[in-house]
CSV table of C-alpha atoms in Angstrom, one decimal:
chain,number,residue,atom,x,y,z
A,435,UNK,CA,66.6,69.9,-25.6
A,436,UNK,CA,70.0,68.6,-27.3
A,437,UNK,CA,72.7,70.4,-26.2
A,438,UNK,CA,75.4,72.0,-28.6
A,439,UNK,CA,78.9,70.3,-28.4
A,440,UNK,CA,80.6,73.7,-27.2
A,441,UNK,CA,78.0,74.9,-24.3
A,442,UNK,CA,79.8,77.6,-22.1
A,443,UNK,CA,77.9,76.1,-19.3
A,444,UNK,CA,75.4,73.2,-18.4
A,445,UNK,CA,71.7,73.8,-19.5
A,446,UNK,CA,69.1,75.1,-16.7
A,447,UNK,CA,68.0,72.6,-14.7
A,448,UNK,CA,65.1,74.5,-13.1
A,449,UNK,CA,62.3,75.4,-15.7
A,450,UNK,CA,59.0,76.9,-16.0
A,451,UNK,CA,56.5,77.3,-18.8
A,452,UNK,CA,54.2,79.9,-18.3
A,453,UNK,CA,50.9,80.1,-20.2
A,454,UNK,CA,48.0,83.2,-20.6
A,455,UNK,CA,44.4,80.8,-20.2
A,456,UNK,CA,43.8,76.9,-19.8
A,457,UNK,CA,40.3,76.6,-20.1
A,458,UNK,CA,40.3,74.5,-23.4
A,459,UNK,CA,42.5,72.8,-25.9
A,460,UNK,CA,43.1,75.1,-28.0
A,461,UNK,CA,45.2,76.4,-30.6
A,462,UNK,CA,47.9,77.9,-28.2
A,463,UNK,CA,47.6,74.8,-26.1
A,464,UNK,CA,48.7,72.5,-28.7
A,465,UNK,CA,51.8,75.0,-28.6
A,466,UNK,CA,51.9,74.5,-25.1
A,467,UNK,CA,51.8,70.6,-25.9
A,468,UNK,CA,55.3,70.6,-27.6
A,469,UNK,CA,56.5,73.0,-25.2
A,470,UNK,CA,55.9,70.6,-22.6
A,471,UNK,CA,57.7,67.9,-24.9
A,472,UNK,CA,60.4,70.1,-25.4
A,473,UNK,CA,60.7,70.8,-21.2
A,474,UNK,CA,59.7,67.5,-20.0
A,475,UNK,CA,60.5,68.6,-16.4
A,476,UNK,CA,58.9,71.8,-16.4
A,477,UNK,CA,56.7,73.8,-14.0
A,478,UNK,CA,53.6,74.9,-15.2
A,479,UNK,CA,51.7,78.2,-14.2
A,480,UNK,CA,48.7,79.8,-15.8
A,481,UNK,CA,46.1,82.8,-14.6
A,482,UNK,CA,43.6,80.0,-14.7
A,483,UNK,CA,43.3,76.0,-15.2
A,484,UNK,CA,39.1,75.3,-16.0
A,485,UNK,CA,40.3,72.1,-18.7
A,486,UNK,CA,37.8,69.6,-19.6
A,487,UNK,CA,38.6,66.6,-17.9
A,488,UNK,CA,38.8,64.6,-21.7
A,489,UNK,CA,40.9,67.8,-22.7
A,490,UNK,CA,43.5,67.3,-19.7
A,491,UNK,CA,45.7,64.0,-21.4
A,492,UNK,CA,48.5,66.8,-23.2
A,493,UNK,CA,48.9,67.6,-19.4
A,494,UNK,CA,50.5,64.4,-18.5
A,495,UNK,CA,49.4,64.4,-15.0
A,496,UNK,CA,51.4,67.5,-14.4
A,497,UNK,CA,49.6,70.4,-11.5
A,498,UNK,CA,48.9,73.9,-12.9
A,499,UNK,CA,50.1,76.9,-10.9
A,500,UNK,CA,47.3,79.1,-10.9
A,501,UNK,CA,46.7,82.5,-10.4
A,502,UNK,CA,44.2,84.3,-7.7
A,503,UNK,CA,41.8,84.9,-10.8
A,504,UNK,CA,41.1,81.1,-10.6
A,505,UNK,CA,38.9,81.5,-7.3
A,506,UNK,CA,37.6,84.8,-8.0
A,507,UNK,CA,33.3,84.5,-8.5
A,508,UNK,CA,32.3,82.6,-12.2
A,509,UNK,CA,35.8,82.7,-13.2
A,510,UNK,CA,35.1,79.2,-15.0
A,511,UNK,CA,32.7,80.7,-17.4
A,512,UNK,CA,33.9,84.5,-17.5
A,513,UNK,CA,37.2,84.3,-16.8
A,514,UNK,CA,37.7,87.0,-19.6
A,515,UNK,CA,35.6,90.0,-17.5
A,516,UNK,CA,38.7,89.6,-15.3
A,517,UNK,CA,41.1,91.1,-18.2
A,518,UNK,CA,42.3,94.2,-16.6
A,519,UNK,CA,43.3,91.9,-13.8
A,520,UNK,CA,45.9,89.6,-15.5
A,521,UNK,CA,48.8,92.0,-15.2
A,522,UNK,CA,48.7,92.2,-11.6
A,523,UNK,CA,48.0,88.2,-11.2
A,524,UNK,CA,51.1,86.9,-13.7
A,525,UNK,CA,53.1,89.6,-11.6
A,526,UNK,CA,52.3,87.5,-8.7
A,527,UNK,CA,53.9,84.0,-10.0
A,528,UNK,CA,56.9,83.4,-7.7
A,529,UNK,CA,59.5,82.5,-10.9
A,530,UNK,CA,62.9,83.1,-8.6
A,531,UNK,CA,63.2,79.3,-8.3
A,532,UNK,CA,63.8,78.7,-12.0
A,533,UNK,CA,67.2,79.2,-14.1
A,534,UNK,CA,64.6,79.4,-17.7
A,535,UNK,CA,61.4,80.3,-17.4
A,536,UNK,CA,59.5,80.3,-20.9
A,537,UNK,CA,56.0,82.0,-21.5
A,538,UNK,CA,53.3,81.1,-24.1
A,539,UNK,CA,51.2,84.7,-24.7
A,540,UNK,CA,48.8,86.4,-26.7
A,541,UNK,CA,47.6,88.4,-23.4
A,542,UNK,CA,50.5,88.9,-20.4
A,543,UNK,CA,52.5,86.0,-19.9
A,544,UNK,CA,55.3,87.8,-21.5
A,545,UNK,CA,54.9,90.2,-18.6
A,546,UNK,CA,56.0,87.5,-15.8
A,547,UNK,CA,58.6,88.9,-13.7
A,548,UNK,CA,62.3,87.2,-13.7
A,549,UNK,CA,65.7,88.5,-12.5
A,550,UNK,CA,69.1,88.8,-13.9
A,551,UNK,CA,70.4,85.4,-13.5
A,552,UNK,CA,67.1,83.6,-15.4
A,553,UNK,CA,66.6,83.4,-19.1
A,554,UNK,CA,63.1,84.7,-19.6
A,555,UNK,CA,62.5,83.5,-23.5
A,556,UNK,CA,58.7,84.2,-24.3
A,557,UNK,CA,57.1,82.9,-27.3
A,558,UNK,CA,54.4,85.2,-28.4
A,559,UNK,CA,51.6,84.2,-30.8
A,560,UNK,CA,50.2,87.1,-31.6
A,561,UNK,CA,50.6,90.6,-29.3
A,562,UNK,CA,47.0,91.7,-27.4
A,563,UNK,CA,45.3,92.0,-31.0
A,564,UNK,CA,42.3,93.1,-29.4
A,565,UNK,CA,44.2,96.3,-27.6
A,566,UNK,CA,46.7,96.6,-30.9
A,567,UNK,CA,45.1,96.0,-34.1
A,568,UNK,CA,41.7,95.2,-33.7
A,569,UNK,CA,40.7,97.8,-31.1
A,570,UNK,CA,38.2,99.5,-33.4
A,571,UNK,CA,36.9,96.6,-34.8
A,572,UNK,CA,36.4,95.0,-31.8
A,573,UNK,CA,34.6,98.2,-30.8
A,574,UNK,CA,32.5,98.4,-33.5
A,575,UNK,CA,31.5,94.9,-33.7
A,576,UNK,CA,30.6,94.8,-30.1
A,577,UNK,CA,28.6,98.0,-30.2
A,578,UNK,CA,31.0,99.8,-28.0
A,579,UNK,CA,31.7,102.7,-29.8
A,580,UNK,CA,29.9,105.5,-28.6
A,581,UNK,CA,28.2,103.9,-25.4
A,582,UNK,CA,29.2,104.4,-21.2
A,583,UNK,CA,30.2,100.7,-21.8
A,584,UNK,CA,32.3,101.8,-24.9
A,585,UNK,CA,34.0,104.1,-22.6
A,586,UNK,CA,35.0,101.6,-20.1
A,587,UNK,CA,36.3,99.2,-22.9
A,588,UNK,CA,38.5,101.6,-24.2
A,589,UNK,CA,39.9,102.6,-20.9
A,590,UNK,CA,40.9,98.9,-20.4
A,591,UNK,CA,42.0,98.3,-23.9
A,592,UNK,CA,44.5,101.7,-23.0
A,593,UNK,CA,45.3,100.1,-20.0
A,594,UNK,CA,46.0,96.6,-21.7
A,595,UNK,CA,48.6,98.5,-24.3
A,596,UNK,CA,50.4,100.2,-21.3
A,597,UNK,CA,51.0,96.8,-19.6
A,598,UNK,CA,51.7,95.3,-22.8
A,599,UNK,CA,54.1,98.1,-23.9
A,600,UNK,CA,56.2,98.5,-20.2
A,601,UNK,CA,56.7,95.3,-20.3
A,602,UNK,CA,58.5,95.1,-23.9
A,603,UNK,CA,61.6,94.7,-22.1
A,604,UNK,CA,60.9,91.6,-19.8
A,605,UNK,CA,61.9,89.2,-22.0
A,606,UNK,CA,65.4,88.4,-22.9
A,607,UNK,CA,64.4,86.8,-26.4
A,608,UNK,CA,61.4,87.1,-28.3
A,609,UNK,CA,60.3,84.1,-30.9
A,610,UNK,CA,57.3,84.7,-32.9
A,611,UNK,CA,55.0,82.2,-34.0
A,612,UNK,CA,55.2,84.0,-37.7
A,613,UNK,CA,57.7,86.7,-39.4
A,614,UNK,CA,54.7,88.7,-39.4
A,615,UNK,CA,54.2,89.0,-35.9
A,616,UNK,CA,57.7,89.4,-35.6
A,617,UNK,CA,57.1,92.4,-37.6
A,618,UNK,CA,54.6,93.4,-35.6
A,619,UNK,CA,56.7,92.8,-32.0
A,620,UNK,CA,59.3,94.9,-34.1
A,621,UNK,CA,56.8,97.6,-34.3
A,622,UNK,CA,54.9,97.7,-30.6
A,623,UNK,CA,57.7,96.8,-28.5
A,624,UNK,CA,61.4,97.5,-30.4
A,625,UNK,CA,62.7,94.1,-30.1
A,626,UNK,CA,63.9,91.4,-32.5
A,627,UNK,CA,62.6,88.4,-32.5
A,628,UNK,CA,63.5,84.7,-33.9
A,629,UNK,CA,60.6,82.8,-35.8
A,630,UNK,CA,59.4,79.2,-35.0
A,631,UNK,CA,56.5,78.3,-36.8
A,632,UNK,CA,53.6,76.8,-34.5
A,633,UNK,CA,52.9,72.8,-34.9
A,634,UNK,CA,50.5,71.4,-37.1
A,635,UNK,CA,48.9,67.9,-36.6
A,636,UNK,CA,49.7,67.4,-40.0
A,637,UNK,CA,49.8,63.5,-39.4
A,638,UNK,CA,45.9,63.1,-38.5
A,639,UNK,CA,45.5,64.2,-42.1
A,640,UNK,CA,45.7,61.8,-45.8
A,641,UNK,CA,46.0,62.8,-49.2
A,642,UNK,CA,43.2,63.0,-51.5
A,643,UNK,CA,43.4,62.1,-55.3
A,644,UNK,CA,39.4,62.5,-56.2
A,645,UNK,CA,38.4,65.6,-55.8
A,646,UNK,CA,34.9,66.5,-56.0
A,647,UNK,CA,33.3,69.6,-58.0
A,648,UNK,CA,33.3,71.8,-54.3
A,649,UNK,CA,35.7,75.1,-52.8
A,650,UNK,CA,35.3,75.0,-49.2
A,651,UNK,CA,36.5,77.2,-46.1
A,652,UNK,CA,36.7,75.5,-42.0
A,653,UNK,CA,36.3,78.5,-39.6
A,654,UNK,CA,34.9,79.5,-36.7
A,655,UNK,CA,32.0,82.0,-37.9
A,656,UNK,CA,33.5,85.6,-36.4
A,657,UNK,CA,33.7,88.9,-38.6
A,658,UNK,CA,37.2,88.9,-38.7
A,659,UNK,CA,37.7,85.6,-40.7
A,660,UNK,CA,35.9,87.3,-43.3
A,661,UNK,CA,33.6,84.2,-44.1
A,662,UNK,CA,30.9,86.6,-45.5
A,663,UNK,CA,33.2,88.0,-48.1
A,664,UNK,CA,33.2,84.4,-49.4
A,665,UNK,CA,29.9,83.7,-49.2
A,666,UNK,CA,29.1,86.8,-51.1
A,667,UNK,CA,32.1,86.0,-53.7
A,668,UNK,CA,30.5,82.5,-54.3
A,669,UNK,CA,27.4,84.5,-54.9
A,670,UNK,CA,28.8,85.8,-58.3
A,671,UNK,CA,29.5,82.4,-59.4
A,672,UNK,CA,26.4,80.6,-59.2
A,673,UNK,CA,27.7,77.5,-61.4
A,674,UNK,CA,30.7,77.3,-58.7
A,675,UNK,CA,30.3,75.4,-55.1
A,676,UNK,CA,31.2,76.4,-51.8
A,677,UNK,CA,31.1,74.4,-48.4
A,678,UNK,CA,31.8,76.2,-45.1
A,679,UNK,CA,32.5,74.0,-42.3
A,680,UNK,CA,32.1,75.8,-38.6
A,681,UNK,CA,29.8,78.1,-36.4
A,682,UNK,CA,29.7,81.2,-34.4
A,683,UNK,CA,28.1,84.3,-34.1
A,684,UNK,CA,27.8,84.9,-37.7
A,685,UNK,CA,25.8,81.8,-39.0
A,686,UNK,CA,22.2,83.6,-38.8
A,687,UNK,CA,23.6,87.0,-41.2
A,688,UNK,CA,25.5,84.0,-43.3
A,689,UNK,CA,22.6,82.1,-43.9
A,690,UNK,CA,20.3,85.3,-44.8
A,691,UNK,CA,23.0,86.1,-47.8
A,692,UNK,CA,23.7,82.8,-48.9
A,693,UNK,CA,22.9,81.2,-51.9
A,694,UNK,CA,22.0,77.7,-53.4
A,695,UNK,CA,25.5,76.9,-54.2
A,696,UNK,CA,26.5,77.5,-50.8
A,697,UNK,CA,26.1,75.4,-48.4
A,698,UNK,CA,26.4,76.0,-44.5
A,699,UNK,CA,27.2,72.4,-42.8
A,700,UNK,CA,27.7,74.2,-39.5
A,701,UNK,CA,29.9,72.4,-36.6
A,702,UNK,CA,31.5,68.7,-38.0
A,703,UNK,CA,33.1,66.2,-36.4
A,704,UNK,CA,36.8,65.7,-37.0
A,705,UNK,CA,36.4,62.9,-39.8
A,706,UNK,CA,33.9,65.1,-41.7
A,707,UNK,CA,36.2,67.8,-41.7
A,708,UNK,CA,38.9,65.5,-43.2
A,709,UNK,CA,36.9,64.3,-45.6
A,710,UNK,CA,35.7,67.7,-46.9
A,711,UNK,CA,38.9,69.1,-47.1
A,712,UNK,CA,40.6,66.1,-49.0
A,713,UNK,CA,37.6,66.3,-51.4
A,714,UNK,CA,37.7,70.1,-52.2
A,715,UNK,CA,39.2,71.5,-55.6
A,716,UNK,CA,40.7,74.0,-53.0
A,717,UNK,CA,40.6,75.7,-49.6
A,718,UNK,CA,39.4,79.7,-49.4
A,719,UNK,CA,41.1,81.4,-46.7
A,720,UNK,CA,40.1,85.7,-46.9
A,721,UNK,CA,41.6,86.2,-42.8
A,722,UNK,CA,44.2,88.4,-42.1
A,723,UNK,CA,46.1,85.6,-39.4
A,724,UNK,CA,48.8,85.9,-37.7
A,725,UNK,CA,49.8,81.9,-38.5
A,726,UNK,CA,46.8,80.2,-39.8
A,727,UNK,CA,46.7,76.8,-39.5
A,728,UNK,CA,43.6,75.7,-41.5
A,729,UNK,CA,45.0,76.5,-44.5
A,730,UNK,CA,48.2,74.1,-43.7
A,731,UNK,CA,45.4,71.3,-42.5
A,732,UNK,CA,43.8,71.6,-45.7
A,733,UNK,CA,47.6,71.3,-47.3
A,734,UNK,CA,48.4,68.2,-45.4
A,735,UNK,CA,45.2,66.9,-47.4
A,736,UNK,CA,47.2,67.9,-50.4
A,737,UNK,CA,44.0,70.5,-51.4
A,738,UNK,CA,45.4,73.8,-53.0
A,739,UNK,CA,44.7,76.6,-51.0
A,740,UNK,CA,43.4,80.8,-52.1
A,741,UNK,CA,44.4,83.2,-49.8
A,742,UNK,CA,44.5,86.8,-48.9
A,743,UNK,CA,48.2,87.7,-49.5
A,744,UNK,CA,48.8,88.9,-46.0
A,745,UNK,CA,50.1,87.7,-42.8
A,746,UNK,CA,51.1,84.1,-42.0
A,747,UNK,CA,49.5,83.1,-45.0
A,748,UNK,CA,52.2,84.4,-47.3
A,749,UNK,CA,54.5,82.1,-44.9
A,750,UNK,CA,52.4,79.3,-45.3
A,751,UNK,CA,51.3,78.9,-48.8
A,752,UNK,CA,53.5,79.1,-51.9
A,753,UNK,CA,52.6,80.7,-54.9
A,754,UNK,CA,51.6,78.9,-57.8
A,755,UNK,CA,53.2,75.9,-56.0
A,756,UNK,CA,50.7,74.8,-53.3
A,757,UNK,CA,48.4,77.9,-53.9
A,758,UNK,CA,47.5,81.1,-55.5
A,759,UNK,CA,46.8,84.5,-53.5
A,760,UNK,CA,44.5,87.5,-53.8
A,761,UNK,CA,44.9,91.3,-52.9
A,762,UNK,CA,42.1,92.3,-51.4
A,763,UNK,CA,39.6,91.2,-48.9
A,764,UNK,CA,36.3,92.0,-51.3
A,765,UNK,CA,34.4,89.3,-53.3
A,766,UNK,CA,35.6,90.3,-56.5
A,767,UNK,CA,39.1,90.1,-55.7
A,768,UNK,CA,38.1,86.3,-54.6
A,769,UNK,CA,35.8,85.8,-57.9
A,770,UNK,CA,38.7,87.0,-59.6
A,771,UNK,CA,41.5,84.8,-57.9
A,772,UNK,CA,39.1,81.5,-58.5
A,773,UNK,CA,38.6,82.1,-61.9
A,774,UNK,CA,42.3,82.3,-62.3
A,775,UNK,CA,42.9,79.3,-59.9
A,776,UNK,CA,40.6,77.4,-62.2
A,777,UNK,CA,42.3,77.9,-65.6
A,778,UNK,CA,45.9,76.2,-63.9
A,779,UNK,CA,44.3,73.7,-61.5
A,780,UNK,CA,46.2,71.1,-63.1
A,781,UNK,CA,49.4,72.4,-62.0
A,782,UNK,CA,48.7,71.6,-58.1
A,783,UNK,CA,50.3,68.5,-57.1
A,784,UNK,CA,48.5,66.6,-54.3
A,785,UNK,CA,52.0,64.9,-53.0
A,786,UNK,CA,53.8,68.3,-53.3
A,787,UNK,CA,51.8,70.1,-51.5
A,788,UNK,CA,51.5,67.4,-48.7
A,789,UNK,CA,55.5,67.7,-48.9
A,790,UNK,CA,55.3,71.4,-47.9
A,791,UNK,CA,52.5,71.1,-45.0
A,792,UNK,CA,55.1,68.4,-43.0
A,793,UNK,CA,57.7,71.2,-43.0
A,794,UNK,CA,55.0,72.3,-40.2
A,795,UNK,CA,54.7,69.0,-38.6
A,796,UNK,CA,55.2,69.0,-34.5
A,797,UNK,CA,58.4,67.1,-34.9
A,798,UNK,CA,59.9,70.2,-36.4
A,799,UNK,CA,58.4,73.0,-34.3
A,800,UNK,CA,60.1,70.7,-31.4
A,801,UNK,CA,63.9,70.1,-32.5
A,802,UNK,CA,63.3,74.4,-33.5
A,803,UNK,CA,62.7,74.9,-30.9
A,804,UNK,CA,64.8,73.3,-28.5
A,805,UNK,CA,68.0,74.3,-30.6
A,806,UNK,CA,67.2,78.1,-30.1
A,807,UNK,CA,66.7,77.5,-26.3
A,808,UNK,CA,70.0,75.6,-26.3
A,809,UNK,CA,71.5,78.9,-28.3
A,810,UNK,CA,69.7,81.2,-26.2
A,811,UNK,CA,71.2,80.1,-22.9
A,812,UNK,CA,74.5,79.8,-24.2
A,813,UNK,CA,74.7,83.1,-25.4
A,814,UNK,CA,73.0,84.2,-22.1
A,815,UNK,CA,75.8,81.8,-20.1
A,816,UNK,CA,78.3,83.3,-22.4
A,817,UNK,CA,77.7,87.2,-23.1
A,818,UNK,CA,74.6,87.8,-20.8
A,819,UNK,CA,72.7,88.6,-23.9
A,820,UNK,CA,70.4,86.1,-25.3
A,821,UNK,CA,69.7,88.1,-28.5
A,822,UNK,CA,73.4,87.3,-29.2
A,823,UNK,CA,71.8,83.6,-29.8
A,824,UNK,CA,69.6,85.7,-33.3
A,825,UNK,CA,73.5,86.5,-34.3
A,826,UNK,CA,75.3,83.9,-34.2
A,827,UNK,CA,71.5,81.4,-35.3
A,828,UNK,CA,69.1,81.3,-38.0
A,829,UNK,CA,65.6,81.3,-36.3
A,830,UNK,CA,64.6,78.0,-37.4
A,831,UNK,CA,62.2,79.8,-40.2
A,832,UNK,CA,61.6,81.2,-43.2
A,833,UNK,CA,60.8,84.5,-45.0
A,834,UNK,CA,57.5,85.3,-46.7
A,835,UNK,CA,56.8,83.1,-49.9
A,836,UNK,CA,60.0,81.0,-49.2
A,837,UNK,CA,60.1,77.6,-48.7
A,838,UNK,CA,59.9,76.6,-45.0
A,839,UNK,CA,62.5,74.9,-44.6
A,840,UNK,CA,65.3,77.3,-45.5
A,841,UNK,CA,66.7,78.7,-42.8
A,842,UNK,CA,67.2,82.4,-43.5
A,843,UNK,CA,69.4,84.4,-41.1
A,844,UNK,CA,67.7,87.3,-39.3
A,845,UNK,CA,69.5,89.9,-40.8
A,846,UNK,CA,68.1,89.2,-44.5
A,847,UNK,CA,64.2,88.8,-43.2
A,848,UNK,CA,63.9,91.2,-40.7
């Protein structure tokens, strides 16, 4: 961190970074990454540590902390059937050493326990969507909706949300990984909460100038990236191509619907992937995401991206600038929004648009990051209020459909 001239008193010197899982490198890990690079002396704790030993380098030969679910029976492979444990076990992390403790969640970090003389600052990337917004989907897509099984699911997805929502006040300073989910901590737990966009490995990307005739999409193949309403809009335009890079559960249903202009390449290496996104005329994106980073990825490739004008898309993706939106999640609204990207594809610049996606880079997320923990404990040194750091800051992001490197204050986005 680089300290502000006018500190009220020294930074911590004792910190911890607490993170939900470890047992890949993930998304949330490559947060975890920067965090580290922003805390280089940091403890680490997590509920579990199953890494792949060529997944462990971001580490840097720092121990994890774990938590008692790490021994429990098969907690390597089903470490998730242990969910209504979590709040007891990140209740169990002994954090009373530490002057700033910061947690990484989606599920309960935020829920670690600190005391009035520590600086609890959680970054949250999404609250529990399964228990919040995708309870009946996950329900209904799991079968669970009228079984005994069903029954137990909702009784730990209710149990989840009570954890989740008693322990709203933890945290003395929330920073979402998008103004939409500091919307949504807004709504589920009454808080503020300053925006740092996640990092994006914008730099293991090139430009492409030759674009071939193709649209394609990179996701993992789960209902709620709404791959099939693709598929199916690509289906109504037989003369038009589309490529879908990834797998998952919902290969077998894509492959019964799709057509001969759509091809399903299925899991690629890293260097296809690149290629097929600096290739494409433009990325499809149809999730509703809380950040989304495959539609920067395909950005940093200088490809134009068409998106469903929700979420962190409409943070990600400028209109008629590096992309074009659509308003509904159906094939014809995605018909519809190609045809239209198809009569001003000219207008896209490749360099542009690779401009924008390095407003994401790690570099950024970084210095962001460490300036609001530098605010944050001086306002907490200063007024015992770390919120007073969202006053007296900008949060280091942007507004919807703004460009991302304005830094709007949080009383004119919130």
């Amino acid at each position: 961190m680089v300290a502000p001239a006018d500190l009220a008193s020294p930074l911590p010197r004792r910190t911890a970074v607490v993170h939900d899982w470890l047992p890949v490198y993930a998304g949330a890990e490559r947060v975890l990454e920067q965090m580290i690079a922003v805390l280089p002396e940091a403890d680490l704790y997590s509920l579990i540590e199953f890494l792949p030993d060529d997944q462990r380098a971001f580490l840097g030969g720092r121990e994890v902390s774990t938590s008692f679910i790490q021994r429990l029976p098969f907690a390597r492979k089903a470490y998730r059937n242990y969910l209504p444990l979590t709040p007891l076990a990140i209740e169990q992390f002994d954090l009373t050493a530490y002057d700033l403790v910061l947690s990484s969640s989606y599920v309960v970090a935020k829920g670690a326990l600190t005391f009035a003389d520590q600086l609890h600052v959680s970054y949250v990337h999404s609250p529990i969507r399964y228990a919040w917004d995708l309870q009946f989907q996950y329900l209904r897509e799991g079968g669970l909706e009228r079984s005994l099984k069903g029954k137990l699911a909702r009784f730990i997805l209710h149990y989840m949300r009570t954890f989740d929502a008693s322990t709203a006040n933890r945290p003395d300073l929330y920073v979402a990984n998008s103004h939409y989910v500091a919307s949504r901590i807004r709504k589920l737990y009454r808080r503020p909460a300053a925006v740092v966009h996640p990092p994006v490995n914008v730099e293991r990307f090139a430009v492409g100038y030759d674009r071939d005739d193709y649209y394609c999409t990179v996701s993992r193949l789960v209902p709620y990236k709404k791959i099939r309403v693709i598929v199916e809009a690509f289906a109504q335009m037989p003369d038009k191509r589309l490529v879908v890079v990834g797998d998952g559960p919902e290969m077998e249903r894509l492959r019964a619907i799709a057509t001969p202009n759509v091809d399903l390449l299925g899991h690629q290496p890293q260097e296809v992937l690149e290629a097929t996104l600096r290739r494409a005329r433009a990325f499809v994106f149809a999730a509703l995401e809380d950040f989304g980073i495959a539609p920067v990825e395909a950005q940093a490739c200088g490809t134009p991206v068409i998106a469903y004008g929700r979420g962190g898309a409409l943070e990600t993706v400028r209109e008629n600038e590096t992309g074009t939106f659509f308003d509904f999640q159906t094939p014809d609204a995605i018909a519809a929004a190609v045809s239209r990207f198809e009569k001003s594809a000219d207008r896209f610049d490749p360099d542009a648009i690779r401009a924008h996606a390095e407003t994401f880079a790690a570099e950024r997320f970084r210095a962001r990051l460490g300036d609001l923990l530098d605010a944050a404990w001086d306002a907490f040194q200063r007024y015992g209020d770390a919120e007073e750091a969202l006053r007296a800051h900008a949060p280091y992001a942007t507004a919807a459909r703004t460009p991302s490197d304005a830094l709007t204050p949080l009383s004119q986005v919130s």
